[in-house]
PDB file of C-alpha atoms in Angstrom:
ATOM      1  CA  MET A   1       0.000   0.000   0.000  1.00 63.00           C
ATOM      2  CA  TYR A   2       1.262   3.485  -0.846  1.00 72.00           C
ATOM      3  CA  THR A   3       0.067   7.063  -0.693  1.00 80.00           C
ATOM      4  CA  ILE A   4       1.414  10.519  -1.517  1.00 78.00           C
ATOM      5  CA  VAL A   5       1.985  12.874   1.413  1.00 77.00           C
ATOM      6  CA  GLU A   6       4.035  16.041   1.912  1.00 74.00           C
ATOM      7  CA  THR A   7       7.434  16.603   3.451  1.00 70.00           C
ATOM      8  CA  ALA A   8       8.060  19.322   6.058  1.00 65.00           C
ATOM      9  CA  LYS A   9       9.029  21.605   3.140  1.00 68.00           C
ATOM     10  CA  GLY A  10       5.768  20.944   1.285  1.00 69.00           C
ATOM     11  CA  LYS A  11       7.233  18.635  -1.384  1.00 74.00           C
ATOM     12  CA  GLN A  12       5.654  15.370  -2.519  1.00 78.00           C
ATOM     13  CA  CYS A  13       6.715  12.264  -0.669  1.00 78.00           C
ATOM     14  CA  SER A  14       5.689   8.665  -1.397  1.00 81.00           C
ATOM     15  CA  LEU A  15       4.710   6.632   1.656  1.00 81.00           C
ATOM     16  CA  PHE A  16       5.261   2.972   0.748  1.00 79.00           C
ATOM     17  CA  ASP A  17       5.367   0.043   3.198  1.00 81.00           C
ATOM     18  CA  GLU A  18       5.712   2.622   6.019  1.00 82.00           C
ATOM     19  CA  TYR A  19       8.890   4.050   4.455  1.00 82.00           C
ATOM     20  CA  ARG A  20       9.127   7.555   3.046  1.00 84.00           C
ATOM     21  CA  TYR A  21      10.539   8.226  -0.420  1.00 83.00           C
ATOM     22  CA  VAL A  22      11.349  11.433  -2.259  1.00 85.00           C
ATOM     23  CA  CYS A  23      11.481  11.668  -6.044  1.00 85.00           C
ATOM     24  CA  ASP A  24      14.949  10.961  -7.455  1.00 87.00           C
ATOM     25  CA  ARG A  25      14.101  11.328 -11.136  1.00 87.00           C
ATOM     26  CA  ILE A  26      11.319  10.805 -13.679  1.00 87.00           C
ATOM     27  CA  ARG A  27      11.987   9.053 -16.963  1.00 88.00           C
ATOM     28  CA  ASN A  28       9.138   8.697 -19.462  1.00 87.00           C
ATOM     29  CA  THR A  29       6.289   7.021 -17.514  1.00 87.00           C
ATOM     30  CA  ARG A  30       8.470   5.735 -14.682  1.00 89.00           C
ATOM     31  CA  THR A  31       9.285   7.502 -11.409  1.00 88.00           C
ATOM     32  CA  TYR A  32      12.362   6.575  -9.396  1.00 88.00           C
ATOM     33  CA  TRP A  33      12.121   7.082  -5.647  1.00 87.00           C
ATOM     34  CA  ARG A  34      14.862   7.161  -3.016  1.00 88.00           C
ATOM     35  CA  CYS A  35      14.601   6.897   0.745  1.00 86.00           C
ATOM     36  CA  GLU A  36      14.034  10.244   2.450  1.00 82.00           C
ATOM     37  CA  GLN A  37      17.139   9.456   4.500  1.00 82.00           C
ATOM     38  CA  TYR A  38      19.121   8.858   1.307  1.00 80.00           C
ATOM     39  CA  ILE A  39      22.379  10.180   2.754  1.00 81.00           C
ATOM     40  CA  ASN A  40      22.571   7.209   5.112  1.00 85.00           C
ATOM     41  CA  CYS A  41      20.180   4.755   3.448  1.00 86.00           C
ATOM     42  CA  SER A  42      20.310   3.160  -0.012  1.00 88.00           C
ATOM     43  CA  GLY A  43      16.597   2.237  -0.053  1.00 88.00           C
ATOM     44  CA  ARG A  44      15.105   2.804  -3.508  1.00 89.00           C
ATOM     45  CA  ALA A  45      11.942   1.994  -5.470  1.00 89.00           C
ATOM     46  CA  LYS A  46      10.598   2.473  -8.974  1.00 88.00           C
ATOM     47  CA  GLN A  47       7.024   3.065 -10.059  1.00 88.00           C
ATOM     48  CA  ASN A  48       5.094   3.102 -13.313  1.00 87.00           C
ATOM     49  CA  ILE A  49       2.111   5.436 -13.681  1.00 80.00           C
ATOM     50  CA  GLU A  50      -0.771   4.521 -11.315  1.00 78.00           C
ATOM     51  CA  GLU A  51       0.961   1.286 -10.266  1.00 84.00           C
ATOM     52  CA  PRO A  52       2.305   0.518  -6.779  1.00 83.00           C
ATOM     53  CA  PRO A  53       6.047   1.139  -6.307  1.00 87.00           C
ATOM     54  CA  VAL A  54       8.452  -1.805  -6.539  1.00 85.00           C
ATOM     55  CA  LEU A  55      11.382  -2.002  -4.114  1.00 86.00           C
ATOM     56  CA  THR A  56      14.732  -2.133  -5.953  1.00 87.00           C
ATOM     57  CA  SER A  57      17.145  -1.608  -3.049  1.00 88.00           C
ATOM     58  CA  PRO A  58      16.471  -2.436   0.637  1.00 87.00           C
ATOM     59  CA  TYR A  59      16.507  -0.044   3.589  1.00 85.00           C
ATOM     60  CA  ASN A  60      18.971  -0.165   6.464  1.00 87.00           C
ATOM     61  CA  HIS A  61      16.723   1.323   9.186  1.00 84.00           C
ATOM     62  CA  ASP A  62      13.277   0.955  10.766  1.00 84.00           C
ATOM     63  CA  PRO A  63      10.343   2.870   9.243  1.00 83.00           C
ATOM     64  CA  PRO A  64       9.657   6.338  10.759  1.00 82.00           C
ATOM     65  CA  LYS A  65       6.194   5.470  12.080  1.00 80.00           C
ATOM     66  CA  GLU A  66       5.678   8.685  14.052  1.00 83.00           C
ATOM     67  CA  ALA A  67       6.551  10.889  11.058  1.00 80.00           C
ATOM     68  CA  ASN A  68       4.237   8.795   8.862  1.00 80.00           C
ATOM     69  CA  ASP A  69       1.308   9.199  11.250  1.00 84.00           C
ATOM     70  CA  ILE A  70       1.827  12.971  11.387  1.00 85.00           C
ATOM     71  CA  ALA A  71       2.094  13.245   7.584  1.00 83.00           C
ATOM     72  CA  GLN A  72      -1.096  11.235   7.058  1.00 84.00           C
ATOM     73  CA  PHE A  73      -2.873  13.304   9.719  1.00 88.00           C
ATOM     74  CA  LYS A  74      -1.921  16.518   7.906  1.00 88.00           C
ATOM     75  CA  LYS A  75      -3.003  15.084   4.562  1.00 85.00           C
ATOM     76  CA  ASP A  76      -6.418  14.040   5.873  1.00 89.00           C
ATOM     77  CA  LEU A  77      -6.946  17.458   7.483  1.00 91.00           C
ATOM     78  CA  LYS A  78      -6.026  19.303   4.283  1.00 88.00           C
ATOM     79  CA  HIS A  79      -8.321  17.089   2.222  1.00 87.00           C
ATOM     80  CA  ARG A  80     -11.269  17.854   4.495  1.00 90.00           C
ATOM     81  CA  ILE A  81     -10.472  21.580   4.464  1.00 88.00           C
ATOM     82  CA  ARG A  82     -10.665  21.548   0.651  1.00 85.00           C
ATOM     83  CA  GLU A  83     -13.947  19.627   0.638  1.00 85.00           C
ATOM     84  CA  GLU A  84     -15.820  21.034   3.649  1.00 84.00           C
ATOM     85  CA  GLN A  85     -16.712  24.331   5.287  1.00 79.00           C
ATOM     86  CA  THR A  86     -16.347  22.954   8.814  1.00 85.00           C
ATOM     87  CA  PRO A  87     -14.566  25.340  11.252  1.00 88.00           C
ATOM     88  CA  LEU A  88     -10.913  24.322  11.582  1.00 91.00           C
ATOM     89  CA  THR A  89     -10.978  23.643  15.320  1.00 92.00           C
ATOM     90  CA  GLN A  90     -14.034  21.419  14.921  1.00 92.00           C
ATOM     91  CA  LEU A  91     -12.482  19.628  11.976  1.00 91.00           C
ATOM     92  CA  TYR A  92      -9.245  19.039  13.912  1.00 92.00           C
ATOM     93  CA  ARG A  93     -11.131  17.570  16.881  1.00 92.00           C
ATOM     94  CA  SER A  94     -13.127  15.318  14.567  1.00 92.00           C
ATOM     95  CA  GLU A  95      -9.985  13.830  12.984  1.00 91.00           C
ATOM     96  CA  LEU A  96      -8.356  13.465  16.396  1.00 90.00           C
ATOM     97  CA  ILE A  97     -11.369  11.573  17.790  1.00 91.00           C
ATOM     98  CA  LYS A  98     -11.458   9.335  14.714  1.00 89.00           C
ATOM     99  CA  ARG A  99      -7.846   8.322  15.308  1.00 86.00           C
ATOM    100  CA  TYR A 100      -8.344   7.894  19.042  1.00 87.00           C
ATOM    101  CA  ILE A 101     -11.178   5.443  18.410  1.00 88.00           C
ATOM    102  CA  SER A 102      -9.140   3.376  15.926  1.00 85.00           C
ATOM    103  CA  ASN A 103      -5.714   3.555  17.598  1.00 82.00           C
ATOM    104  CA  PRO A 104      -5.534   5.552  20.855  1.00 83.00           C
ATOM    105  CA  GLU A 105      -1.798   4.939  21.350  1.00 82.00           C
ATOM    106  CA  ASN A 106      -0.903   6.933  18.229  1.00 79.00           C
ATOM    107  CA  VAL A 107      -2.794  10.090  19.226  1.00 83.00           C
ATOM    108  CA  ALA A 108      -0.114  11.155  21.713  1.00 82.00           C
ATOM    109  CA  THR A 109       2.417  11.654  18.879  1.00 84.00           C
ATOM    110  CA  LEU A 110       0.154  13.872  16.732  1.00 87.00           C
ATOM    111  CA  LEU A 111       0.632  17.626  16.571  1.00 86.00           C
ATOM    112  CA  LEU A 112      -1.554  19.952  18.609  1.00 88.00           C
ATOM    113  CA  PHE A 113      -3.851  22.414  16.873  1.00 89.00           C
ATOM    114  CA  HIS A 114      -1.651  25.452  17.564  1.00 90.00           C
ATOM    115  CA  GLN A 115       1.272  23.614  15.941  1.00 91.00           C
ATOM    116  CA  LEU A 116      -0.748  23.059  12.751  1.00 90.00           C
ATOM    117  CA  LYS A 117      -2.729  26.294  12.742  1.00 90.00           C
ATOM    118  CA  ILE A 118      -0.573  28.185  10.209  1.00 90.00           C
ATOM    119  CA  ILE A 119      -0.552  25.256   7.748  1.00 88.00           C
ATOM    120  CA  LEU A 120      -4.295  24.666   8.065  1.00 90.00           C
ATOM    121  CA  TYR A 121      -5.279  28.316   7.627  1.00 90.00           C
ATOM    122  CA  ARG A 122      -2.915  28.619   4.650  1.00 88.00           C
ATOM    123  CA  THR A 123      -4.627  25.615   3.026  1.00 86.00           C
ATOM    124  CA  LYS A 124      -8.026  27.127   3.752  1.00 87.00           C
ATOM    125  CA  ASN A 125      -7.079  30.519   2.289  1.00 85.00           C
ATOM    126  CA  GLU A 126      -5.692  28.897  -0.872  1.00 83.00           C
ATOM    127  CA  HIS A 127      -9.146  27.521  -1.638  1.00 78.00           C
ATOM    128  CA  TYR A 128     -11.125  30.663  -0.859  1.00 76.00           C
ATOM    129  CA  PRO A 129     -12.196  32.866  -3.783  1.00 75.00           C
ATOM    130  CA  PRO A 130     -10.315  36.196  -4.076  1.00 78.00           C
ATOM    131  CA  LEU A 131     -11.736  39.100  -2.089  1.00 79.00           C
ATOM    132  CA  PRO A 132     -13.895  41.483  -4.171  1.00 84.00           C
ATOM    133  CA  ARG A 133     -12.574  45.022  -4.668  1.00 85.00           C
ATOM    134  CA  SER A 134     -16.011  46.624  -4.948  1.00 87.00           C
ATOM    135  CA  ILE A 135     -19.587  45.863  -3.938  1.00 86.00           C
ATOM    136  CA  ASN A 136     -20.482  45.099  -7.586  1.00 86.00           C
ATOM    137  CA  GLU A 137     -17.910  42.287  -7.687  1.00 86.00           C
ATOM    138  CA  VAL A 138     -19.587  40.387  -4.841  1.00 86.00           C
ATOM    139  CA  TYR A 139     -20.991  37.108  -6.143  1.00 85.00           C
ATOM    140  CA  VAL A 140     -21.826  34.301  -3.746  1.00 85.00           C
ATOM    141  CA  GLU A 141     -22.240  31.048  -5.637  1.00 85.00           C
ATOM    142  CA  GLY A 142     -21.994  27.299  -5.125  1.00 83.00           C
ATOM    143  CA  LYS A 143     -20.981  25.997  -1.719  1.00 80.00           C
ATOM    144  CA  TRP A 144     -20.310  29.541  -0.473  1.00 82.00           C
ATOM    145  CA  ARG A 145     -24.049  30.271  -0.298  1.00 87.00           C
ATOM    146  CA  MET A 146     -24.900  27.072   1.597  1.00 86.00           C
ATOM    147  CA  SER A 147     -25.255  26.709   5.372  1.00 86.00           C
ATOM    148  CA  LEU A 148     -23.561  23.949   7.381  1.00 78.00           C
ATOM    149  CA  ASP A 149     -26.880  22.058   7.082  1.00 83.00           C
ATOM    150  CA  ASN A 150     -26.640  22.373   3.277  1.00 86.00           C
ATOM    151  CA  GLU A 151     -29.498  24.881   3.044  1.00 88.00           C
ATOM    152  CA  ASP A 152     -29.449  27.953   0.825  1.00 90.00           C
ATOM    153  CA  PHE A 153     -28.192  30.690   3.157  1.00 91.00           C
ATOM    154  CA  ILE A 154     -29.052  33.713   0.979  1.00 92.00           C
ATOM    155  CA  ILE A 155     -32.578  35.051   1.270  1.00 90.00           C
ATOM    156  CA  ILE A 156     -32.111  38.197  -0.844  1.00 91.00           C
ATOM    157  CA  ASP A 157     -29.440  39.041  -3.444  1.00 90.00           C
ATOM    158  CA  HIS A 158     -30.312  42.539  -4.629  1.00 89.00           C
ATOM    159  CA  HIS A 159     -28.198  44.357  -7.243  1.00 87.00           C
ATOM    160  CA  ASN A 160     -29.426  47.954  -7.409  1.00 87.00           C
ATOM    161  CA  PRO A 161     -28.718  49.051  -4.770  1.00 88.00           C
ATOM    162  CA  ARG A 162     -26.417  46.128  -3.858  1.00 88.00           C
ATOM    163  CA  TYR A 163     -27.193  44.266  -0.658  1.00 89.00           C
ATOM    164  CA  LEU A 164     -27.445  40.694   0.611  1.00 91.00           C
ATOM    165  CA  ALA A 165     -29.700  39.173   3.256  1.00 92.00           C
ATOM    166  CA  PHE A 166     -28.541  35.948   4.902  1.00 92.00           C
ATOM    167  CA  GLY A 167     -30.741  33.348   6.544  1.00 91.00           C
ATOM    168  CA  THR A 168     -32.656  30.126   5.878  1.00 90.00           C
ATOM    169  CA  LEU A 169     -36.303  29.151   5.577  1.00 89.00           C
ATOM    170  CA  HIS A 170     -36.074  27.788   9.104  1.00 87.00           C
ATOM    171  CA  SER A 171     -34.699  31.050  10.487  1.00 89.00           C
ATOM    172  CA  LEU A 172     -37.515  32.981   8.770  1.00 88.00           C
ATOM    173  CA  LYS A 173     -40.033  30.622  10.352  1.00 88.00           C
ATOM    174  CA  VAL A 174     -38.471  31.275  13.773  1.00 87.00           C
ATOM    175  CA  LEU A 175     -38.595  35.009  13.097  1.00 88.00           C
ATOM    176  CA  CYS A 176     -42.309  34.903  12.203  1.00 88.00           C
ATOM    177  CA  GLU A 177     -43.150  32.908  15.321  1.00 87.00           C
ATOM    178  CA  SER A 178     -41.200  35.161  17.712  1.00 87.00           C
ATOM    179  CA  SER A 179     -42.976  37.658  19.938  1.00 85.00           C
ATOM    180  CA  HIS A 180     -39.760  39.648  20.582  1.00 86.00           C
ATOM    181  CA  ILE A 181     -37.048  40.544  18.092  1.00 90.00           C
ATOM    182  CA  PHE A 182     -33.810  42.485  18.536  1.00 91.00           C
ATOM    183  CA  LEU A 183     -32.169  44.571  15.825  1.00 90.00           C
ATOM    184  CA  ASP A 184     -28.548  45.696  15.675  1.00 90.00           C
ATOM    185  CA  GLY A 185     -26.659  47.643  13.003  1.00 89.00           C
ATOM    186  CA  THR A 186     -22.948  48.380  12.855  1.00 87.00           C
ATOM    187  CA  PHE A 187     -20.582  50.187  10.508  1.00 84.00           C
ATOM    188  CA  LYS A 188     -17.292  49.744  12.365  1.00 81.00           C
ATOM    189  CA  SER A 189     -16.978  45.944  12.242  1.00 80.00           C
ATOM    190  CA  CYS A 190     -18.476  45.487   8.785  1.00 84.00           C
ATOM    191  CA  PRO A 191     -16.013  43.786   6.369  1.00 82.00           C
ATOM    192  CA  PRO A 192     -15.203  45.629   3.127  1.00 84.00           C
ATOM    193  CA  PRO A 193     -16.510  46.226   0.536  1.00 87.00           C
ATOM    194  CA  PHE A 194     -19.820  46.397   2.468  1.00 87.00           C
ATOM    195  CA  ALA A 195     -20.767  49.590   4.286  1.00 87.00           C
ATOM    196  CA  GLN A 196     -23.061  48.262   7.027  1.00 89.00           C
ATOM    197  CA  LEU A 197     -23.888  45.019   8.799  1.00 90.00           C
ATOM    198  CA  TYR A 198     -27.437  44.687  10.156  1.00 90.00           C
ATOM    199  CA  SER A 199     -28.524  41.647  12.151  1.00 91.00           C
ATOM    200  CA  ILE A 200     -31.870  40.398  13.456  1.00 92.00           C
ATOM    201  CA  HIS A 201     -32.055  38.244  16.604  1.00 92.00           C
ATOM    202  CA  CYS A 202     -34.898  36.412  18.288  1.00 90.00           C
ATOM    203  CA  TYR A 203     -35.266  35.300  21.873  1.00 85.00           C
ATOM    204  CA  SER A 204     -34.826  31.555  22.394  1.00 79.00           C
ATOM    205  CA  SER A 205     -36.206  29.902  25.522  1.00 78.00           C
ATOM    206  CA  ILE A 206     -34.094  26.835  24.773  1.00 76.00           C
ATOM    207  CA  LEU A 207     -30.862  28.851  24.790  1.00 74.00           C
ATOM    208  CA  ASN A 208     -32.193  31.254  27.404  1.00 80.00           C
ATOM    209  CA  GLY A 209     -30.922  34.108  25.265  1.00 81.00           C
ATOM    210  CA  THR A 210     -31.018  35.556  21.763  1.00 86.00           C
ATOM    211  CA  THR A 211     -30.077  33.791  18.539  1.00 85.00           C
ATOM    212  CA  PRO A 212     -29.421  35.376  15.099  1.00 86.00           C
ATOM    213  CA  VAL A 213     -31.980  34.639  12.384  1.00 87.00           C
ATOM    214  CA  SER A 214     -30.912  37.074   9.668  1.00 84.00           C
TER     215      SER A 214
END
């Protein structure tokens, strides 16, 4: 079994039979791999396109299991960041729990969130659309207009004048059924290129406080 992970410098690394290989050279459709510790180890493998690597020279050391676990952990986190809109701290805890259930002894060697934070936020930012320079360039499409429950999160998308209203059918239902609502507008904390942020909250007896609905 093999998979492609990243080295500490962000380069591709083949993980094969628990050993780590870096690319030595590519010739036609064949890739030649050498052990990541190639200065002290002669371990080598070759690989045709989409086929598993084949060992051509043995290793002289034990596989770096801890480094492999960390690399796979990073890879799985990055994959989920690219595919989901889950908050990073929640996503990190989810992957950590998954590994604890399957192999609790390995969790102790994994990196803490603050040690991965820069890498994870960089991955997240790479897959965000560029920030608009004016209000007329604001277009919210695809997954960016969906809530965490996969509901359409945009109630109004008005173009002249330009403004957006966020919420779901459920939040509108809550708003209509509420006897007390709270309104709040702010200019100072509104992200550019918008001029004002206006929110509507309803009282929730379940939360014993207010909850935003739009």
